[in-house]
mmCIF file of C-alpha atoms in Angstrom:
data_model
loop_
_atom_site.group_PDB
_atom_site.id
_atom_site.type_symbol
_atom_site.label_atom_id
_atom_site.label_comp_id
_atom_site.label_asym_id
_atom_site.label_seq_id
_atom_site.Cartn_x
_atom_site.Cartn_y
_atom_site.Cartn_z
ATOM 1 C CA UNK P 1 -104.960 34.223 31.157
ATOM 2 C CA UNK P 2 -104.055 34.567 27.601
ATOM 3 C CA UNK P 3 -105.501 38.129 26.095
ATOM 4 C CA UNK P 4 -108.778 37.715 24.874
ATOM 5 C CA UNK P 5 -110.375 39.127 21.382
ATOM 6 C CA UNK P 6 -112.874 42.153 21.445
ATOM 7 C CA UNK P 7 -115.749 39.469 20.775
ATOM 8 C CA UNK P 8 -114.955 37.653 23.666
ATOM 9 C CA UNK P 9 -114.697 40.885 25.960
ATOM 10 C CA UNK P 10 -117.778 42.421 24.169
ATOM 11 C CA UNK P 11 -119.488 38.979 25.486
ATOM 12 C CA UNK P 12 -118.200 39.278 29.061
ATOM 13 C CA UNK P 13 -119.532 43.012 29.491
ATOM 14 C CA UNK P 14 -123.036 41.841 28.204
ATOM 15 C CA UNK P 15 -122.900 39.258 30.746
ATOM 16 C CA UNK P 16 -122.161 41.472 33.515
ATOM 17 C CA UNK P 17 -118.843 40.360 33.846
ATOM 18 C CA UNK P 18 -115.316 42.698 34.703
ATOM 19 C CA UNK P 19 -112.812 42.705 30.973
ATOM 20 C CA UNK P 20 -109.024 44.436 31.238
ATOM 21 C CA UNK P 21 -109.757 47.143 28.687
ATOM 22 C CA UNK P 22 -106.447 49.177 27.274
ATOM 23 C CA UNK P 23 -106.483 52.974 26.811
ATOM 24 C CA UNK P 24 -104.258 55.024 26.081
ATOM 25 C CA UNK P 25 -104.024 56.538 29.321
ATOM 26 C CA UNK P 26 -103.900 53.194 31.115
ATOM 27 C CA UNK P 27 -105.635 50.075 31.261
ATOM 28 C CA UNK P 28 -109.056 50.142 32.816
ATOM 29 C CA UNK P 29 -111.082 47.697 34.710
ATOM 30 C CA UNK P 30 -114.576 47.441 32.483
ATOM 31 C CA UNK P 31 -117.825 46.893 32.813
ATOM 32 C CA UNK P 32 -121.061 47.746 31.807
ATOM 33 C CA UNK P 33 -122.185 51.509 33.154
ATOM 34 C CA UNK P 34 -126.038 50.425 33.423
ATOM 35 C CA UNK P 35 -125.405 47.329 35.456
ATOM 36 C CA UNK P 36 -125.049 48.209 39.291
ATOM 37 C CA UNK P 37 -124.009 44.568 40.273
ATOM 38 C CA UNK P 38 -121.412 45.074 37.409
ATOM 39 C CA UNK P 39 -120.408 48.009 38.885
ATOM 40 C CA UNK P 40 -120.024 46.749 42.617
ATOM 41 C CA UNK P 41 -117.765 43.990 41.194
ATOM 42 C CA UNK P 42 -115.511 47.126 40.106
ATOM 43 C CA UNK P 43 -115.434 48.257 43.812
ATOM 44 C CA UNK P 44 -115.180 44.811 45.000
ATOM 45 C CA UNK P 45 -112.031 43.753 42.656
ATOM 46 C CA UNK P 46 -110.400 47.131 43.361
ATOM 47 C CA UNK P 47 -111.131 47.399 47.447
ATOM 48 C CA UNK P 48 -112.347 51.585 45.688
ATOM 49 C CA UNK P 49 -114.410 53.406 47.961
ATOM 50 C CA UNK P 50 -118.164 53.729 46.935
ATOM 51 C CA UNK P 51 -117.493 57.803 46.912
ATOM 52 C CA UNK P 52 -115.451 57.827 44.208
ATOM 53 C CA UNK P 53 -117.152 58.673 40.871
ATOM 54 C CA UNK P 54 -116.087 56.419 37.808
ATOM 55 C CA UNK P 55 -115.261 57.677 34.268
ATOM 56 C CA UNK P 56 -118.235 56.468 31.438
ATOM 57 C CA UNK P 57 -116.220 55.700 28.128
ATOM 58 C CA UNK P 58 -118.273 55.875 25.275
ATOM 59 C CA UNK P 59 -117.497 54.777 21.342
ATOM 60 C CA UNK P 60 -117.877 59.043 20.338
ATOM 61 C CA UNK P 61 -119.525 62.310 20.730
ATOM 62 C CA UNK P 62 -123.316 60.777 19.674
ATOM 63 C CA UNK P 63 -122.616 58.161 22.043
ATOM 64 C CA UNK P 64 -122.027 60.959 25.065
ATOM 65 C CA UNK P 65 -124.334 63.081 24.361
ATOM 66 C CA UNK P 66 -127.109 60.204 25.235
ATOM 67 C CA UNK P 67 -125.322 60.385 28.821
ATOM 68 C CA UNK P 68 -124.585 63.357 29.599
ATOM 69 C CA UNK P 69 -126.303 67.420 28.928
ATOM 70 C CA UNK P 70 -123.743 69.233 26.168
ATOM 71 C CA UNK P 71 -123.464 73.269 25.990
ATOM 72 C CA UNK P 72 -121.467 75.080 23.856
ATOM 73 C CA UNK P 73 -118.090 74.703 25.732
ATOM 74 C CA UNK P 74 -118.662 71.283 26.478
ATOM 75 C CA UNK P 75 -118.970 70.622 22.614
ATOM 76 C CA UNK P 76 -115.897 72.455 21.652
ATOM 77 C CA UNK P 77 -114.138 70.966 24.451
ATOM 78 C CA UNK P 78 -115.186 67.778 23.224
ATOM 79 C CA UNK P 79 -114.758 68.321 19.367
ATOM 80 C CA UNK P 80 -111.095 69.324 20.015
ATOM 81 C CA UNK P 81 -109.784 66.354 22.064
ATOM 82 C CA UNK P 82 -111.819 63.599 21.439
ATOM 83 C CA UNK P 83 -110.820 60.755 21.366
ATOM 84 C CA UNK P 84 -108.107 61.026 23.261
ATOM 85 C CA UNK P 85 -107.387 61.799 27.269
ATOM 86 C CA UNK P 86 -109.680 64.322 28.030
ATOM 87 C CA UNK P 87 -112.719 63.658 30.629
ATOM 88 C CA UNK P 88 -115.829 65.581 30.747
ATOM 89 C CA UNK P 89 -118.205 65.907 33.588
ATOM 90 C CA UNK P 90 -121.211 67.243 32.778
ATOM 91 C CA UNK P 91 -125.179 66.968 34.047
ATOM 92 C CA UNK P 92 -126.294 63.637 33.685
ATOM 93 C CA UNK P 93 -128.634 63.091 30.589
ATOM 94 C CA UNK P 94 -129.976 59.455 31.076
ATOM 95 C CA UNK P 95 -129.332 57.681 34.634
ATOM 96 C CA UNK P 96 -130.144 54.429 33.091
ATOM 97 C CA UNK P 97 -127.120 54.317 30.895
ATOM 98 C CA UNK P 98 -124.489 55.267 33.639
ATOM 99 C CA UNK P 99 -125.848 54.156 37.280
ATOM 100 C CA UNK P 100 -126.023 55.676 40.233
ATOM 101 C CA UNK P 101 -123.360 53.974 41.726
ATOM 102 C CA UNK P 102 -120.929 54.428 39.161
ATOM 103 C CA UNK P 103 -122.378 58.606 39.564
ATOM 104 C CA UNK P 104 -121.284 58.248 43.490
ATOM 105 C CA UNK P 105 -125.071 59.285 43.637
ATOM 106 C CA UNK P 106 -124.015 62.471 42.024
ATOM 107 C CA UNK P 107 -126.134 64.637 39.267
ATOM 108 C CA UNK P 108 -123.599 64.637 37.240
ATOM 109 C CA UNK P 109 -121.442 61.838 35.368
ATOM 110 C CA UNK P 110 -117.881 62.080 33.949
ATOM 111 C CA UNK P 111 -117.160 61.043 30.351
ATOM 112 C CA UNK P 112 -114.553 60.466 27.375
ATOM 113 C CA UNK P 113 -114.094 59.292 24.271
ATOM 114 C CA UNK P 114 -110.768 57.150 24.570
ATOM 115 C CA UNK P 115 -108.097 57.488 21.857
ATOM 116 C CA UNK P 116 -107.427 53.521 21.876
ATOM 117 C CA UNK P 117 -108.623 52.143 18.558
ATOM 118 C CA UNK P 118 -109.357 48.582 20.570
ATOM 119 C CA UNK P 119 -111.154 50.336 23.644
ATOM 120 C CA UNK P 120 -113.757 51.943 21.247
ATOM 121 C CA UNK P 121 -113.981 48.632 19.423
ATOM 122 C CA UNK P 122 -114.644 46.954 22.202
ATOM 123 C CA UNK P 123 -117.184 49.468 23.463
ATOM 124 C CA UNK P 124 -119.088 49.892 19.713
ATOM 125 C CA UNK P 125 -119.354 46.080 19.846
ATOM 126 C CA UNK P 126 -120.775 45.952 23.236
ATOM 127 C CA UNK P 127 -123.190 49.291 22.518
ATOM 128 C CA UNK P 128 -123.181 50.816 25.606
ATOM 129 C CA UNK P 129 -120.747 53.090 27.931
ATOM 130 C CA UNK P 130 -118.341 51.157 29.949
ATOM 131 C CA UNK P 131 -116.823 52.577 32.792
ATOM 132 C CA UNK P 132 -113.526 51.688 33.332
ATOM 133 C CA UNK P 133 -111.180 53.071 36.174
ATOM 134 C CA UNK P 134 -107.556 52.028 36.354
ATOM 135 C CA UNK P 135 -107.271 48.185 36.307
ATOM 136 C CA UNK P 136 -105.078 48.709 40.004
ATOM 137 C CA UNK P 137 -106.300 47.916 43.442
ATOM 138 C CA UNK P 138 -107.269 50.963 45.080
ATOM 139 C CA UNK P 139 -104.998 53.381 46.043
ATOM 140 C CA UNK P 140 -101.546 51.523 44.071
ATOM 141 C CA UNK P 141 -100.245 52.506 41.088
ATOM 142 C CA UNK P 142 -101.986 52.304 37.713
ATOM 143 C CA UNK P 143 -100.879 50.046 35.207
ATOM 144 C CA UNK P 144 -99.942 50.387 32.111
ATOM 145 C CA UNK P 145 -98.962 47.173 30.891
ATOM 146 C CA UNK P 146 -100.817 43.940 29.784
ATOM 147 C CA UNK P 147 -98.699 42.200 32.147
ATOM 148 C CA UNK P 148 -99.368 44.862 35.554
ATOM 149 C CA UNK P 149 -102.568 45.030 34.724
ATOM 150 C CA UNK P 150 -103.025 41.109 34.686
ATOM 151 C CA UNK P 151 -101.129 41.203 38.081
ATOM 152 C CA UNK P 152 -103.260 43.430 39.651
ATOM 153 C CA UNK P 153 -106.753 42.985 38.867
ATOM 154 C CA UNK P 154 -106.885 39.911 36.740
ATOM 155 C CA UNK P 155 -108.074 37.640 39.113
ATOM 156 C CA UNK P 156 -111.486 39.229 39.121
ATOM 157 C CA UNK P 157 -112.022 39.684 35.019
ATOM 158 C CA UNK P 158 -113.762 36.881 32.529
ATOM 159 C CA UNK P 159 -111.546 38.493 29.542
ATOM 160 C CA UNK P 160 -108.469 40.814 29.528
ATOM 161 C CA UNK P 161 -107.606 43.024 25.898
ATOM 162 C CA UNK P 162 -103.773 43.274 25.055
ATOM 163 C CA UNK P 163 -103.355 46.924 23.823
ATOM 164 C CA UNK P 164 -99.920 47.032 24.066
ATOM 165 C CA UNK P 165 -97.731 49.576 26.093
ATOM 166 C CA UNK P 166 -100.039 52.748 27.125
ATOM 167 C CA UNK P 167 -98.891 56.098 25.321
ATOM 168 C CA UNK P 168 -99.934 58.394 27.818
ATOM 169 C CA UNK P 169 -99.020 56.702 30.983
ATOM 170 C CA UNK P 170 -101.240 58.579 32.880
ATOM 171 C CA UNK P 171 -105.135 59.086 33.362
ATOM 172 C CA UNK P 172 -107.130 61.458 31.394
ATOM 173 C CA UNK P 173 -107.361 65.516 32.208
ATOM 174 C CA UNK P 174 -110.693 66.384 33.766
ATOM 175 C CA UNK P 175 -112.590 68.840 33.327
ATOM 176 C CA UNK P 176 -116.488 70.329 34.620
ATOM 177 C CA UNK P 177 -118.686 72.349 32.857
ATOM 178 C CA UNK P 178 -120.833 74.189 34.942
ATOM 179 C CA UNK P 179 -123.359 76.976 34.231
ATOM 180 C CA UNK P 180 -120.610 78.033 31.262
ATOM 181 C CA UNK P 181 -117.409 77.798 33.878
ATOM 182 C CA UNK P 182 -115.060 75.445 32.766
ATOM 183 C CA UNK P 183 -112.806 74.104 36.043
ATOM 184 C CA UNK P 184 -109.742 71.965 35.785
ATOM 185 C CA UNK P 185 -110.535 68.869 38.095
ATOM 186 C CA UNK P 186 -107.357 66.605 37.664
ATOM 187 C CA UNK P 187 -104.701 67.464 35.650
ATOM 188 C CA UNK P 188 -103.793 65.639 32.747
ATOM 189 C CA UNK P 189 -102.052 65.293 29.382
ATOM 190 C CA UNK P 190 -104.275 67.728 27.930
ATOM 191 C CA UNK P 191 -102.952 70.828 30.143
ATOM 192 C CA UNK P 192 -104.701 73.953 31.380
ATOM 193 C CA UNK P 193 -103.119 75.497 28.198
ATOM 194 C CA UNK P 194 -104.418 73.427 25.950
ATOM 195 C CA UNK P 195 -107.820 73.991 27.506
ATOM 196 C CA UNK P 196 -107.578 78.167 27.867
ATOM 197 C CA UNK P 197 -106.803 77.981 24.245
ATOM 198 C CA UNK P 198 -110.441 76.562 23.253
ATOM 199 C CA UNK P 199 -112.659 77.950 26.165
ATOM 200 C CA UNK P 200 -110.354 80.864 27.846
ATOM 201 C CA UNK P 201 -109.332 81.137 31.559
ATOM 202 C CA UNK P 202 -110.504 78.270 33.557
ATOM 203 C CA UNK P 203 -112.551 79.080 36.304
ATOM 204 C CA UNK P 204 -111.507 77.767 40.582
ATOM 205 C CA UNK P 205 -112.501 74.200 41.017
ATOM 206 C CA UNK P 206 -114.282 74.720 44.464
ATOM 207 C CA UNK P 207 -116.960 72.488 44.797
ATOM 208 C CA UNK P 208 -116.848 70.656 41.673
ATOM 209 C CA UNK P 209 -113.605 68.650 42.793
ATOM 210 C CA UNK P 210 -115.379 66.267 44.649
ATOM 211 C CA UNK P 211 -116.952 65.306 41.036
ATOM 212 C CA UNK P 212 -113.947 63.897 40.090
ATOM 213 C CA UNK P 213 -112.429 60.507 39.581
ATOM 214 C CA UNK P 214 -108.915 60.200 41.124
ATOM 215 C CA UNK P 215 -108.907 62.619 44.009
ATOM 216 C CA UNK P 216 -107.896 60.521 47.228
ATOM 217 C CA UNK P 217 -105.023 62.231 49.431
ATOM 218 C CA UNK P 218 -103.500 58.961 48.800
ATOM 219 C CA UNK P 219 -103.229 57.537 45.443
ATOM 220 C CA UNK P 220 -100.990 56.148 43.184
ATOM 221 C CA UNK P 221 -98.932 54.633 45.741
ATOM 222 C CA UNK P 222 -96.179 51.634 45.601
ATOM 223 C CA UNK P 223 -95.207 49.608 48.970
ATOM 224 C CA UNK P 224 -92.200 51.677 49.830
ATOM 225 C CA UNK P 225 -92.950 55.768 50.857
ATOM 226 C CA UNK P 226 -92.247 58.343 48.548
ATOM 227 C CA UNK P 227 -89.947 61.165 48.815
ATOM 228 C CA UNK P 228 -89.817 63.937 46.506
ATOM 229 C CA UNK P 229 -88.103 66.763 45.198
ATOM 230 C CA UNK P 230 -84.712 64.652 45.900
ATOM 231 C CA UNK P 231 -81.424 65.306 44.388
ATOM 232 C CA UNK P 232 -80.239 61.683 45.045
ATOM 233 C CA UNK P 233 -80.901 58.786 46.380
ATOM 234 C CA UNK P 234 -80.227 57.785 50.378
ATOM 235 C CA UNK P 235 -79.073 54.759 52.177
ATOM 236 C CA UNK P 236 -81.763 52.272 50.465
ATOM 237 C CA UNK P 237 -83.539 54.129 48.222
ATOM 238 C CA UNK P 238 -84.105 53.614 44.667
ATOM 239 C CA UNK P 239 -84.235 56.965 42.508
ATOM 240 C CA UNK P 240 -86.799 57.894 39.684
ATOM 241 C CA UNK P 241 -84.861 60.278 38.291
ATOM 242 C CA UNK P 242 -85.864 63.329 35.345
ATOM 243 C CA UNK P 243 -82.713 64.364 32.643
ATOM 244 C CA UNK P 244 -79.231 63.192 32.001
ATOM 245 C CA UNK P 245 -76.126 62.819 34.139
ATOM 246 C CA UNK P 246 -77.827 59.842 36.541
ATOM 247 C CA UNK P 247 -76.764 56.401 36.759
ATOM 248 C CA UNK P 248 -80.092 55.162 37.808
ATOM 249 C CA UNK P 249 -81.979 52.613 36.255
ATOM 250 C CA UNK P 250 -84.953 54.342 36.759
ATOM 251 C CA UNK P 251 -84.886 57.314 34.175
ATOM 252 C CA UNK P 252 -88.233 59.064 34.018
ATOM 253 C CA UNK P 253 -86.812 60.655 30.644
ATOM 254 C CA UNK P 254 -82.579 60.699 30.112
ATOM 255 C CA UNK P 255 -83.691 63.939 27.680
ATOM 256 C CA UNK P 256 -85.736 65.641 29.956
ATOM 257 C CA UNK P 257 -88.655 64.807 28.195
ATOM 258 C CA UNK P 258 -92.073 65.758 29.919
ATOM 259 C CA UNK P 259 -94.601 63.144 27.607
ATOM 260 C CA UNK P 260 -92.126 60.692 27.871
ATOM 261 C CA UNK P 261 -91.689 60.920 31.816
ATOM 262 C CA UNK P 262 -95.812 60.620 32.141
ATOM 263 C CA UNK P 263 -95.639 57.787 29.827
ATOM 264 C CA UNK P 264 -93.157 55.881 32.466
ATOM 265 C CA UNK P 265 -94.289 57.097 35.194
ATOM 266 C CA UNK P 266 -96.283 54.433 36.765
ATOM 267 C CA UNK P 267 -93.878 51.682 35.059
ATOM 268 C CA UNK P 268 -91.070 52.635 37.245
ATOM 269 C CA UNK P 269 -92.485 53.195 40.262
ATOM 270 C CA UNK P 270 -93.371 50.009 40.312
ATOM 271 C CA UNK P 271 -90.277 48.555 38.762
ATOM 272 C CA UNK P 272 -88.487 50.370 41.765
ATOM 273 C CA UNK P 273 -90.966 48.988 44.082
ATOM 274 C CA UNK P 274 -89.912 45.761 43.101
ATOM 275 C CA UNK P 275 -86.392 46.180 44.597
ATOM 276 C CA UNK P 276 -88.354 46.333 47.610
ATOM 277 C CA UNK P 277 -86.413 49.979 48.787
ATOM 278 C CA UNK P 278 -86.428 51.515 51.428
ATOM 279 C CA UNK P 279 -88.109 54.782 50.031
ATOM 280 C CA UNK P 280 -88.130 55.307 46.318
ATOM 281 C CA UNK P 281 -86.495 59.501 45.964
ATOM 282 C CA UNK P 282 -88.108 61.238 42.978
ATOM 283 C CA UNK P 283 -85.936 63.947 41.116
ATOM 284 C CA UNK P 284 -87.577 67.316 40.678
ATOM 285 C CA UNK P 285 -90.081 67.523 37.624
ATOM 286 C CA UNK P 286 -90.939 70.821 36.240
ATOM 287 C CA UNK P 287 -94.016 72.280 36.844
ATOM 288 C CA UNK P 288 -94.879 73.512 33.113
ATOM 289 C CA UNK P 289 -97.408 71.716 30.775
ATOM 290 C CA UNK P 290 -97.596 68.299 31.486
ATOM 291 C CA UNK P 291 -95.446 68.520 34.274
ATOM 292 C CA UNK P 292 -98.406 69.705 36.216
ATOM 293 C CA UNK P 293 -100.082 66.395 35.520
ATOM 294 C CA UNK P 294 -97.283 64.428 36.454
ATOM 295 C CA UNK P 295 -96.328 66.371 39.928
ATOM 296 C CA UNK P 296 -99.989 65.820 41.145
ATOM 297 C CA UNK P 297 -99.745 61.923 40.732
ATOM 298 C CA UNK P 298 -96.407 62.524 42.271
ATOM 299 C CA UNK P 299 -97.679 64.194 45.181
ATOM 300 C CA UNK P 300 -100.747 61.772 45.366
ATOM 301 C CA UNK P 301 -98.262 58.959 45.588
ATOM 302 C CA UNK P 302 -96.442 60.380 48.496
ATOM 303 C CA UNK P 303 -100.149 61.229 49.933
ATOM 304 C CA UNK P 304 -99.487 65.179 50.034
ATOM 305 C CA UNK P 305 -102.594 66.175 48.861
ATOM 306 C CA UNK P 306 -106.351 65.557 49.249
#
């Protein structure tokens, strides 16, 4: 499929049907939030179990607060990173606009403003929230490429939007705003300090994780196991690694950079993948910042952690 204009995706959500959306976290598998069947064809495409919530995009802050139920947090939260890759979950406002299926059934509903200037095109032209999880089948790698995200899910979408290469690389931060607690959910690219610096401490997730997209032991994953924390590669492995001094073709970031190892991050684990390995080794990553974000998909890839 050639890439399709924002009319011609704007068209395809109306009618119900899936459209490749780019963000600048990665690209995202769209369709309409109000439109269960529209929804299930999400699930269906992806193989995504029905538990999972899904992220709402809307075109701005007007937009969300017609979904969701905005305190004072919430709204500073929301006014300091949006648009951009920071998800909200928050009481639902209106069911109608986001389903209960796309909800998990839940009372609440996650949302963002994206920071892609053609996802909130396409979404102002359409006029209504689009959810839009990661355009991978369930469980592998997101894409963030045209091109991955084509080979993926394209087989199941009635128009696909070329944004280009995804800045981020990886999905949004989220966060829940509860009874004035603000708990980190899934890290992100907007980090816990970046948060504490609007709202103060964060509170414990607890509960409230279960609220959040992107929270499956295993996630993330390419063909070939992942082992981390590795100072090399072994007999068959391929080896992501962080900083200079490697010879690997797979350099998260040769300077050590943190925003540019997100950014690549999903690229080459599957360009590693595609050597067909025996294991892919990933170099240490520091824990700081972003690095936080980055060692959970890490860890979600090798299914450490539920």
């Amino acid at each position: 499929m050639t890439p399709s204009s924002v009319e011609a995706g704007a068209r395809a959500l109306a009618a119900g049907e899936l459209v490749l959306m780019p963000t600048e976290t990665v690209y995202g598998l769209a369709a309409d939030a109000s439109n269960p069947i529209a929804v299930a064809r999400i699930f269906e495409a992806k193989g995504r179990p029905r538990f999972n919530p899904l992220i709402a995009h809307v075109e701005d802050l007007d937009a969300a607060e017609r979904v969701a139920v905005f305190g004072d947090k919430a709204r500073r939260l929301a006014e300091a990173f949006w648009p951009g890759p920071l998800t909200l979950v928050l009481p639902v406002r209106d069911p109608q606009r986001v389903c209960d299926l796309a909800r998990a059934g839940l009372s609440t509903v996650a949302v963002r403003v994206p920071g892609h200037a053609k996802a909130r095109e396409l979404i102002g032209r359409f006029g209504g929230a689009v959810v839009a999880p990661s355009a991978n089948r369930s469980g592998r790698p997101s894409p963030t490429t045209f091109a991955d995200a084509m080979d993926e899910t394209g087989f199941a979408v009635a128009a696909a939007l070329d944004g280009n290469h995804c800045a981020v690389g990886i999905e949004s931060t989220v966060v829940s705003v509860n009874d004035g607690e603000v708990r980190l959910l899934r890290p992100g690219a907007v980090t816990r300090q970046d948060l504490e610096a609007v709202v103060g401490p964060l509170a414990e997730a607890g509960d409230d994780a279960k609220r959040s997209p992107g929270r499956l032991a295993l996630h993330y994953a390419p063909d070939a196991p992942v082992r981390l924390e590795a100072d090399g590669a072994g007999e068959g492995e391929a080896y992501l690694a962080f900083g200079a001094g490697s010879a690997s073709p797979f350099n998260l970031s040769p300077s050590g950079d943190l925003r540019e190892a997100a950014a690549n991050l999903f690229r080459l684990l599957r360009e590693a993948d595609r050597t067909k390995p025996a294991a892919i080794a990933v170099a240490p990553i520091p824990r700081e910042g972003l690095g936080e974000a980055i060692n959970d998909r890490l860890k979600r890839a090798a299914g450490y952690v539920g």
